[in-house]
Coordinates of C-alpha atoms in Angstrom, one line a residue:
Chain P
M196 CA 115.9 70.8 84.1
S197 CA 118.6 68.5 82.9
K198 CA 121.9 68.1 84.8
I199 CA 123.7 70.3 82.3
Q200 CA 121.2 73.1 82.6
R201 CA 121.4 72.9 86.4
T202 CA 125.2 73.1 86.3
A203 CA 125.0 76.1 83.9
V204 CA 122.6 77.9 86.2
L205 CA 124.8 77.3 89.2
I206 CA 127.8 78.6 87.4
I207 CA 125.9 81.7 86.3
L208 CA 124.7 82.3 89.9
I209 CA 128.2 81.9 91.3
L210 CA 129.6 84.4 88.9
A211 CA 126.8 86.8 89.6
S212 CA 127.4 86.4 93.3
A213 CA 131.1 87.1 92.9
A214 CA 130.4 90.2 90.9
I215 CA 127.8 91.5 93.4
I216 CA 129.7 90.7 96.5
Y217 CA 133.1 91.9 95.2
P218 CA 132.9 95.6 96.2
I219 CA 131.8 94.7 99.7
F220 CA 134.5 92.0 99.9
Y221 CA 137.1 94.4 98.6
A222 CA 136.3 96.9 101.4
F223 CA 136.5 94.2 104.2
A224 CA 139.6 92.5 102.7
S225 CA 141.5 95.7 102.1
A226 CA 140.7 96.9 105.6
M227 CA 142.8 94.0 106.9
M228 CA 145.8 94.7 104.7
T229 CA 149.0 96.5 105.9
S230 CA 150.0 99.7 104.1
A231 CA 152.8 97.7 102.3
E232 CA 150.2 95.2 101.0
I233 CA 147.7 97.8 99.8
D234 CA 150.4 99.7 97.9
S235 CA 152.0 96.7 96.3
Y236 CA 151.6 96.0 92.6
P237 CA 150.2 93.6 91.4
P238 CA 147.5 94.3 94.0
H239 CA 146.6 91.6 96.6
I240 CA 143.1 90.2 96.4
F241 CA 143.2 88.6 99.9
P242 CA 144.9 90.1 103.0
S243 CA 147.9 88.1 104.3
G244 CA 146.4 87.7 107.8
F245 CA 143.7 88.6 110.2
N246 CA 144.9 92.1 111.0
L247 CA 142.7 94.5 112.9
D248 CA 145.3 97.3 113.4
N249 CA 143.6 99.6 110.8
Y250 CA 140.4 99.6 112.8
K251 CA 142.4 100.9 115.8
S252 CA 144.2 103.5 113.7
V253 CA 141.1 104.8 112.0
F254 CA 139.5 105.7 115.3
A255 CA 142.6 107.9 115.9
V256 CA 142.5 109.6 112.6
V257 CA 138.8 110.6 112.3
P258 CA 136.1 110.6 115.0
V259 CA 134.5 107.4 113.7
A260 CA 133.0 106.7 117.2
Q261 CA 131.2 110.0 117.2
F262 CA 129.9 109.4 113.6
L263 CA 128.7 106.0 114.6
L264 CA 127.0 107.3 117.7
N265 CA 125.3 110.1 115.7
S266 CA 124.1 107.7 113.1
F267 CA 122.8 105.2 115.7
V268 CA 120.9 108.0 117.6
V269 CA 119.3 109.3 114.3
A270 CA 118.5 105.9 112.8
I271 CA 117.0 104.5 116.0
A272 CA 115.0 107.7 116.6
I273 CA 113.6 107.6 113.1
T274 CA 112.9 103.9 113.2
V275 CA 111.0 104.2 116.5
G276 CA 109.2 107.3 115.1
H277 CA 108.1 105.4 112.0
L278 CA 106.8 102.4 114.1
I279 CA 104.7 104.7 116.3
T280 CA 103.3 107.1 113.7
A281 CA 102.7 104.4 111.1
S282 CA 101.0 101.8 113.4
F283 CA 98.7 104.4 114.9
A284 CA 97.6 105.8 111.6
A285 CA 97.2 102.4 110.1
Y286 CA 95.0 101.3 113.0
A287 CA 92.8 104.3 112.3
F288 CA 92.5 103.5 108.6
A289 CA 91.9 99.8 109.3
F290 CA 89.5 99.8 112.3
I291 CA 88.1 103.3 113.2
R292 CA 85.2 105.0 111.4
F293 CA 85.6 108.7 111.1
P294 CA 84.5 111.4 108.6
L295 CA 86.6 112.2 105.6
K296 CA 88.5 108.9 106.0
S297 CA 88.9 108.4 102.2
F298 CA 90.2 111.9 101.8
F299 CA 92.9 111.4 104.5
F300 CA 93.8 108.0 102.9
A301 CA 94.3 109.8 99.6
L302 CA 96.4 112.4 101.4
F303 CA 98.6 109.7 102.8
L304 CA 98.9 108.1 99.3
A305 CA 99.9 111.5 97.9
T306 CA 102.9 111.7 100.3
I307 CA 104.5 108.9 98.4
M308 CA 104.2 110.9 95.2
I309 CA 106.1 114.0 96.4
P310 CA 109.8 113.7 95.8
W311 CA 111.5 115.1 98.9
E312 CA 113.9 117.3 96.8
V313 CA 110.8 119.5 96.3
T314 CA 110.5 120.0 100.1
M315 CA 114.3 120.2 100.7
I316 CA 114.8 124.0 100.3
P317 CA 111.9 125.1 102.5
N318 CA 112.7 122.4 105.1
F319 CA 116.3 123.6 105.1
L320 CA 115.2 127.2 105.7
T321 CA 112.8 126.1 108.4
I322 CA 115.4 124.1 110.3
R323 CA 117.9 126.9 110.0
S324 CA 115.4 129.5 111.2
W325 CA 114.7 127.3 114.2
G326 CA 118.4 127.1 114.9
W327 CA 118.3 123.3 114.5
T328 CA 121.2 122.9 112.1
D329 CA 123.9 120.7 113.7
S330 CA 121.4 119.2 116.1
Y331 CA 119.7 115.8 116.4
W332 CA 116.3 117.5 116.1
G333 CA 117.2 118.8 112.7
L334 CA 118.3 115.3 111.6
I335 CA 115.4 113.4 113.0
L336 CA 112.2 115.5 113.1
P337 CA 111.6 115.9 109.3
F338 CA 111.5 112.1 108.8
L339 CA 109.1 110.8 111.5
A340 CA 106.1 110.2 109.4
T341 CA 105.9 107.5 106.7
G342 CA 103.3 106.7 104.0
F343 CA 105.0 103.3 103.1
G344 CA 105.0 102.2 106.8
T345 CA 101.3 103.2 107.2
F346 CA 100.3 101.1 104.2
L347 CA 102.4 98.2 105.4
F348 CA 100.8 98.1 108.9
R349 CA 97.3 98.7 107.5
Q350 CA 97.7 95.7 105.2
F351 CA 98.7 93.5 108.2
F352 CA 95.9 94.8 110.4
M353 CA 93.3 94.1 107.7
Q354 CA 94.3 90.5 107.6
L355 CA 93.6 89.9 111.3
P356 CA 90.4 87.9 111.9
K357 CA 87.5 90.2 112.7
D358 CA 86.0 88.1 115.5
I359 CA 88.9 88.9 117.8
F360 CA 87.9 92.6 117.7
E361 CA 84.3 91.9 118.3
A362 CA 85.2 89.8 121.3
A363 CA 87.5 92.5 122.7
K364 CA 84.8 95.1 122.2
M365 CA 82.3 92.9 124.1
D366 CA 84.8 92.7 126.9
G367 CA 84.7 96.5 127.0
M368 CA 88.1 97.1 125.5
G369 CA 88.6 100.5 123.9
H370 CA 90.6 101.3 120.8
F371 CA 93.8 101.9 122.8
G372 CA 93.5 98.6 124.5
I373 CA 92.8 96.7 121.3
F374 CA 95.7 98.5 119.5
L375 CA 98.3 97.9 122.2
R376 CA 97.2 94.5 123.4
I377 CA 95.8 92.8 120.3
A378 CA 96.7 94.5 117.0
L379 CA 100.3 95.3 117.7
P380 CA 101.3 91.9 119.3
L381 CA 99.7 90.0 116.4
T382 CA 101.5 91.9 113.7
R383 CA 105.0 91.7 115.0
S384 CA 106.4 90.8 111.6
A385 CA 105.1 94.1 110.2
S386 CA 107.0 95.9 113.0
V387 CA 110.2 93.9 112.2
T388 CA 109.9 94.6 108.5
L389 CA 109.4 98.3 108.9
A390 CA 112.1 98.5 111.5
V391 CA 114.7 96.9 109.3
Y392 CA 113.6 99.0 106.3
S393 CA 113.5 102.3 108.2
F394 CA 116.8 101.7 110.0
I395 CA 118.6 101.0 106.8
G396 CA 117.0 103.9 105.1
A397 CA 117.9 106.3 107.9
W398 CA 121.4 105.0 108.2
N399 CA 121.8 105.6 104.5
M400 CA 120.6 109.2 104.5
Y401 CA 123.1 111.4 102.7
L402 CA 121.9 114.7 101.2
W403 CA 119.9 116.0 104.2
P404 CA 122.8 115.5 106.8
L405 CA 125.1 117.0 104.2
L406 CA 122.9 120.2 104.1
I407 CA 122.3 120.7 107.8
T408 CA 125.5 119.5 109.5
N409 CA 128.7 121.5 109.5
E410 CA 130.3 120.6 112.8
E411 CA 132.3 117.5 112.8
S412 CA 130.7 116.4 116.1
M413 CA 127.3 116.2 114.5
R414 CA 128.2 114.4 111.2
T415 CA 126.7 111.1 110.5
V416 CA 128.6 108.2 109.1
Q417 CA 127.6 108.8 105.5
I418 CA 129.1 112.3 105.6
G419 CA 132.0 111.1 107.7
V420 CA 132.8 108.6 104.9
T421 CA 133.5 111.4 102.5
M422 CA 135.7 113.1 105.1
L423 CA 137.8 110.0 105.3
Q424 CA 138.2 110.0 101.6
F425 CA 139.5 113.6 101.5
E426 CA 142.0 113.3 104.3
D427 CA 145.2 113.1 102.3
F428 CA 147.2 111.5 105.1
T429 CA 145.1 108.4 105.3
S430 CA 146.0 105.5 103.1
W431 CA 143.4 103.4 101.5
N432 CA 143.4 100.6 104.0
L433 CA 142.4 103.1 106.7
V434 CA 139.7 104.6 104.5
L435 CA 138.3 101.1 103.9
A436 CA 138.5 100.1 107.5
G437 CA 136.4 103.1 108.3
L438 CA 133.9 102.2 105.6
A439 CA 133.8 98.6 106.7
L440 CA 132.9 99.7 110.2
M441 CA 130.2 102.1 109.0
M442 CA 128.4 99.6 106.8
L443 CA 128.5 96.7 109.3
P444 CA 125.4 97.7 111.2
P445 CA 123.0 97.7 108.2
L446 CA 124.6 94.6 106.8
L447 CA 124.1 92.7 110.1
L448 CA 120.6 93.9 110.2
L449 CA 119.9 92.5 106.8
V450 CA 121.3 89.1 107.7
L451 CA 119.0 89.0 110.7
G452 CA 116.0 90.5 109.0
L453 CA 116.1 89.1 105.4
K454 CA 113.5 86.5 106.1
Q455 CA 111.0 89.1 107.3
L456 CA 111.7 91.4 104.4
V457 CA 111.1 88.7 101.8
G458 CA 107.4 88.3 101.5
N459 CA 106.4 91.4 103.6
L460 CA 108.1 94.2 101.6
T461 CA 105.6 94.0 98.8
M462 CA 102.7 94.3 101.2
G463 CA 103.2 98.0 102.0
A464 CA 104.1 98.7 98.4
L465 CA 101.4 97.0 96.5
K466 CA 98.3 96.1 98.4
G467 CA 97.9 99.4 100.2
Chain F
M725 CA 75.7 106.6 125.7
T726 CA 73.7 108.0 122.9
S727 CA 74.7 106.9 119.4
R728 CA 75.7 110.4 118.4
L729 CA 78.1 110.7 121.3
R730 CA 79.5 107.3 120.5
K731 CA 80.1 108.3 116.9
F732 CA 81.8 111.5 118.0
K733 CA 84.1 109.6 120.4
E734 CA 84.9 107.1 117.6
A735 CA 85.9 110.0 115.2
A736 CA 88.0 111.6 117.9
F737 CA 89.9 108.4 118.3
G738 CA 90.4 108.2 114.5
Y739 CA 91.8 111.7 114.3
G740 CA 93.8 111.2 117.4
F741 CA 95.5 108.1 115.9
L742 CA 96.2 110.0 112.7
L743 CA 97.6 113.0 114.5
P744 CA 101.3 112.0 114.9
S745 CA 101.6 111.2 111.2
L746 CA 99.5 114.2 110.1
A747 CA 101.6 116.5 112.2
G748 CA 104.8 115.2 110.7
F749 CA 103.5 115.4 107.1
S750 CA 102.0 118.9 107.6
V751 CA 105.2 120.5 108.9
F752 CA 107.8 118.7 106.8
L753 CA 106.0 117.7 103.6
F754 CA 102.7 119.5 102.8
Y755 CA 103.8 123.0 104.1
P756 CA 107.2 122.9 102.4
F757 CA 105.7 121.5 99.2
L758 CA 103.3 124.5 98.9
K759 CA 106.1 126.8 100.1
S760 CA 108.3 125.6 97.2
F761 CA 105.7 126.8 94.7
Y762 CA 105.6 130.2 96.5
L763 CA 109.4 130.5 96.6
S764 CA 109.8 129.6 93.0
L765 CA 107.9 132.8 92.1
H766 CA 110.3 135.0 94.0
S767 CA 113.9 136.0 93.9
M768 CA 115.7 135.4 97.2
N769 CA 118.9 136.6 98.8
P770 CA 121.6 134.1 99.9
R771 CA 120.3 134.2 103.5
G772 CA 117.1 132.7 102.2
Q773 CA 115.0 135.8 102.6
I774 CA 112.5 136.8 99.9
V775 CA 113.6 139.9 97.9
E776 CA 110.8 140.4 95.5
F777 CA 108.0 138.7 93.5
V778 CA 109.3 137.9 90.0
G779 CA 106.4 135.9 88.5
F780 CA 107.5 133.1 86.3
D781 CA 111.0 134.6 85.6
N782 CA 112.8 131.8 87.4
F783 CA 111.0 129.2 85.3
I784 CA 111.7 131.2 82.1
D785 CA 115.3 131.5 83.0
I786 CA 115.6 127.7 83.5
L787 CA 113.5 126.7 80.5
T788 CA 115.4 128.9 78.1
S789 CA 118.9 127.8 79.2
D790 CA 120.8 125.1 77.3
H791 CA 122.4 124.1 80.6
F792 CA 119.0 122.9 81.9
Y793 CA 118.3 120.8 78.8
Q794 CA 121.8 119.4 79.0
S795 CA 121.2 118.2 82.6
L796 CA 117.8 116.9 81.7
K797 CA 119.3 114.9 78.8
T798 CA 122.0 113.5 81.1
T799 CA 119.3 112.5 83.6
F800 CA 117.2 110.7 81.0
F801 CA 120.3 109.0 79.7
F802 CA 121.3 107.9 83.2
A803 CA 117.7 106.5 83.7
L804 CA 118.0 104.5 80.4
L805 CA 121.4 103.2 81.3
T806 CA 120.4 102.0 84.8
I807 CA 116.7 101.0 85.0
P808 CA 116.4 98.3 82.2
A809 CA 119.7 96.7 83.1
C810 CA 118.9 96.6 86.8
I811 CA 115.4 95.2 86.3
F812 CA 116.6 92.6 83.8
I813 CA 119.4 91.3 86.1
A814 CA 117.2 91.3 89.2
V815 CA 114.4 89.4 87.4
C816 CA 116.8 86.7 86.2
L817 CA 118.4 86.3 89.6
A818 CA 115.0 86.2 91.3
L819 CA 113.7 83.6 89.0
L820 CA 116.7 81.4 89.4
T821 CA 116.9 81.6 93.2
Y822 CA 113.4 81.9 94.6
K823 CA 112.9 78.2 95.5
K824 CA 113.5 77.3 99.1
N825 CA 116.7 75.4 99.7
K826 CA 120.0 76.0 101.6
I827 CA 122.1 77.1 98.7
N828 CA 119.4 79.6 97.5
L829 CA 119.4 81.1 101.0
I830 CA 123.0 82.1 100.5
F831 CA 122.4 83.4 97.0
Q832 CA 119.4 85.4 98.3
L833 CA 121.5 87.0 101.0
I834 CA 124.2 87.9 98.5
F835 CA 121.9 89.3 95.9
A836 CA 119.9 91.3 98.4
S837 CA 123.0 92.5 100.2
T838 CA 123.4 95.8 98.3
I839 CA 120.1 97.1 99.9
A840 CA 122.1 97.3 103.1
V841 CA 125.1 99.1 101.7
P842 CA 124.8 102.8 102.3
I843 CA 125.1 104.7 99.1
G844 CA 127.8 107.0 100.6
N845 CA 129.9 104.0 101.5
A846 CA 129.3 102.3 98.2
S847 CA 130.3 105.5 96.3
V848 CA 133.6 105.8 98.1
I849 CA 134.4 102.1 97.6
W850 CA 133.6 102.3 93.9
K851 CA 135.7 105.5 93.6
L852 CA 138.7 103.5 94.8
L853 CA 137.9 100.6 92.5
F854 CA 137.6 103.1 89.6
H855 CA 140.9 104.8 90.4
P856 CA 142.9 105.2 87.1
T857 CA 146.3 103.8 88.4
A858 CA 145.7 102.0 91.7
G859 CA 142.1 100.9 91.1
M860 CA 141.2 97.2 90.9
F861 CA 139.0 97.5 87.8
N862 CA 141.9 98.7 85.6
Y863 CA 144.1 96.0 87.2
F864 CA 141.5 93.3 86.2
L865 CA 141.4 94.8 82.7
S866 CA 145.2 94.6 82.5
L867 CA 145.0 90.9 83.2
F868 CA 143.3 90.6 79.8
G869 CA 145.8 93.0 78.2
I870 CA 143.3 95.9 78.0
S871 CA 144.8 99.3 78.6
P872 CA 143.6 101.4 81.5
V873 CA 140.3 103.2 81.3
G874 CA 139.6 106.7 82.7
W875 CA 136.4 105.5 84.3
L876 CA 135.5 108.7 86.0
T877 CA 137.9 111.1 84.3
N878 CA 137.0 110.5 80.7
P879 CA 133.7 112.3 79.7
A880 CA 132.8 109.5 77.4
Y881 CA 132.8 106.9 80.2
A882 CA 131.9 108.8 83.3
L883 CA 128.1 108.5 83.1
L884 CA 128.5 104.8 82.2
S885 CA 130.7 104.2 85.2
V886 CA 128.3 106.0 87.5
S887 CA 125.5 104.0 86.0
M888 CA 127.3 100.7 86.6
M889 CA 127.7 101.6 90.3
T890 CA 124.0 102.6 90.4
V891 CA 122.8 99.3 88.8
W892 CA 124.9 97.4 91.4
I893 CA 123.5 99.2 94.4
S894 CA 119.9 99.1 93.1
I895 CA 119.9 95.4 92.5
G896 CA 119.4 94.6 96.2
F897 CA 116.1 96.4 96.6
T898 CA 114.7 95.4 93.2
Y899 CA 115.7 91.7 93.8
L900 CA 114.1 91.7 97.2
L901 CA 110.8 93.1 95.9
L902 CA 110.7 90.5 93.1
L903 CA 111.5 87.7 95.5
S904 CA 108.7 88.9 97.8
G905 CA 106.4 89.0 94.8
I906 CA 107.3 85.5 93.6
K907 CA 106.7 84.1 97.0
G908 CA 103.2 85.5 96.8
I909 CA 102.3 83.4 93.8
P910 CA 100.3 80.3 95.0
E911 CA 102.3 77.0 94.6
D912 CA 99.3 75.1 93.1
L913 CA 99.4 77.2 90.0
Y914 CA 102.8 75.9 89.2
E915 CA 101.7 72.4 90.0
S916 CA 98.8 72.5 87.7
A917 CA 100.9 74.0 84.9
K918 CA 103.4 71.1 85.4
I919 CA 100.7 68.6 85.2
D920 CA 99.6 70.2 81.9
G921 CA 103.2 69.5 80.8
A922 CA 104.5 73.1 80.6
G923 CA 108.3 73.5 80.7
S924 CA 110.3 75.8 82.9
F925 CA 110.4 78.6 80.3
S926 CA 106.7 78.5 79.5
I927 CA 105.8 78.5 83.2
V928 CA 107.9 81.6 83.7
R929 CA 106.4 83.3 80.6
R930 CA 102.8 82.2 81.1
I931 CA 102.4 82.2 84.9
T932 CA 105.3 83.9 86.8
L933 CA 105.8 87.0 84.8
P934 CA 102.1 87.9 84.3
L935 CA 101.4 87.3 88.0
L936 CA 104.4 89.4 88.9
S937 CA 103.3 92.3 86.7
P938 CA 102.0 94.4 89.6
V939 CA 105.4 94.1 91.3
L940 CA 107.2 94.8 88.1
F941 CA 105.0 97.8 87.5
F942 CA 105.6 99.1 91.0
I943 CA 109.4 98.6 90.5
S944 CA 109.4 100.4 87.2
V945 CA 107.5 103.4 88.8
I946 CA 109.9 103.7 91.8
S947 CA 113.0 103.1 89.6
V948 CA 112.1 106.0 87.4
I949 CA 111.4 108.2 90.4
S950 CA 114.6 107.3 92.1
A951 CA 116.7 107.5 88.9
L952 CA 115.4 111.1 88.4
Q953 CA 116.4 111.9 92.0
S954 CA 119.9 110.5 92.0
F955 CA 122.4 112.6 93.8
S956 CA 124.7 111.0 96.3
Q957 CA 126.8 108.8 94.0
I958 CA 127.2 111.8 91.5
N959 CA 128.3 114.1 94.3
I960 CA 130.9 111.6 95.6
L961 CA 132.1 110.0 92.4
T962 CA 132.2 112.9 89.8
E963 CA 130.8 116.1 91.2
G964 CA 128.9 116.5 88.0
G965 CA 132.0 116.3 85.8
P966 CA 134.1 115.8 83.8
V967 CA 132.9 118.6 81.6
N968 CA 129.3 118.3 83.0
S969 CA 129.0 114.8 81.6
T970 CA 127.3 113.6 84.8
N971 CA 125.5 116.7 85.8
V972 CA 122.0 115.3 86.6
V973 CA 119.0 117.5 87.5
V974 CA 119.2 117.0 91.3
Y975 CA 123.0 117.6 91.4
D976 CA 122.4 120.8 89.4
L977 CA 119.6 121.8 91.8
Y978 CA 121.9 121.2 94.8
Q979 CA 124.5 123.4 93.2
E980 CA 122.1 126.2 92.4
A981 CA 120.5 126.2 95.9
F982 CA 123.2 125.2 98.3
V983 CA 126.4 126.2 96.6
N984 CA 125.4 129.4 94.6
Y985 CA 122.6 130.1 97.2
R986 CA 120.0 130.9 94.6
F987 CA 117.0 129.5 96.5
G988 CA 114.4 131.0 94.1
T989 CA 115.7 129.3 90.9
G990 CA 116.5 126.3 93.0
S991 CA 112.9 126.0 94.0
A992 CA 111.7 126.5 90.5
Q993 CA 114.0 123.7 89.4
A994 CA 112.5 121.5 92.2
I995 CA 109.0 122.2 90.9
I996 CA 110.0 121.3 87.4
L997 CA 111.5 118.1 88.7
F998 CA 108.3 117.3 90.5
L999 CA 106.2 117.9 87.4
I1000 CA 108.5 115.7 85.3
I1001 CA 108.3 112.9 87.9
L1002 CA 104.5 113.3 88.0
L1003 CA 104.3 113.2 84.2
F1004 CA 106.3 110.0 84.1
T1005 CA 104.3 108.4 86.8
I1006 CA 101.0 109.2 85.1
I1007 CA 102.3 107.9 81.8
Q1008 CA 103.4 104.7 83.5
F1009 CA 99.9 104.3 85.1
R1010 CA 98.2 104.8 81.8
L1011 CA 100.5 102.3 80.0
S1012 CA 100.0 99.8 82.8
E1013 CA 96.2 99.8 82.7
R1014 CA 96.2 97.3 79.9
K1015 CA 99.2 95.3 80.8
V1016 CA 99.1 94.7 84.5
H1017 CA 97.1 91.8 85.8
Y1018 CA 95.8 92.1 89.3
S1019 CA 94.6 88.9 90.8

């Protein structure tokens, strides 16, 4: 590429970055503005100072701490659940011989094809009949199994050198031992990829918590977000301070886990 | 140990390892999936109890109502407004930033960032940006002397506005998948193409895009599926309005089942949605057979 081309590309990329980052920047910048700043016209793009008062106030207006706690409990439980169910199932598909294996593999593939809206009404009725609305159980249990995660782990397991397993078997190790002491430690990047992916997904859940939580004390951040918006007494800087707090955990996770996601994400998706 | 006993033990381990996943899928996916078919053939009371068997009446009601075709049309329109734009932008950004260097690392983080923005948060932020008098978008337009736009209040613009927000939030995931895919292409292919004197554009056209076709195919399949399932942003930004202009299928289904408490017709609508998604997926697989190169 010539110098002119390279500069043109750079300018395009900078403009695209500005456009993509702007809504996120807007939330964090407005969260630091005073009420006078946010109501002024023409509007301010940057806050006048590093002002964290809104964060303090938002905790007083809505139970943000409770929402955050609920979301952390739910997202961590689902993430751990995914790691356990997916790694076990993937190990079975990769290393264990059992009858009807291809049938079960097809069954796991089929799970990806069923849109969850189709299961939503019966699941709602089930959870309600068990009295699990407004409970962590109701928010967590329906989401513990994952087809995507299973394929991701299987792909990583298949790439491990076969002789390690032969040697372990010679030493008298059983499947449990091989799974815990060899397969899992050698595929840590699969665990990290799935953990980042599952945590972000669980943190982002919207429709299901909307259906099965009514009490304020059980709401997750995504539902709490809309509460913030409908409280008339809150001004925008408070709303956006709440939003900023709520999207910080997944954003931080992305910054830490980006390297793992790049390169590994397509594995579960494509080569399963 | 006899070999039969060993085989039996091996199989027991296999099923034991599958059990946690199978239990989860059975209770919360396979059972409710079949139950949906069953419920769709019944009328139900608002408490979710079955009143009577009605055969295909629920389906006939839906398929003979203009309302349903309107929401289907809105959904397809929404898919057309979002998917091509999102894939095109993500492909361009990925091709321009996949090479390893410090500045690209920053670009990669920015372009992938929307994957980590929860859709509920994003919808509320965009709702404020779209605000007719105090929103930033109308302020930016005013800098160019353009009069304010009723982003979410004008039926002519509402679907377009929701689509803009959807493209924005979908770019992160699409971009990350593409970036992953490009990293999977062996370096030496580029080297040999360069030695043959191929320019940047012809390398992209002749090597990168064909080798990316499995990723692109996967992206197009899941993009269609997720566009047909969109709900959150509609619920927060427009609630299906104004004048039904953003009333997509899943929003309609949510209204039917969880606002009007008609679980029977809701289930029938869910089954129809499933069949539509299945149809599109099959069509895409058929079309791809000729065009996707697997290495």
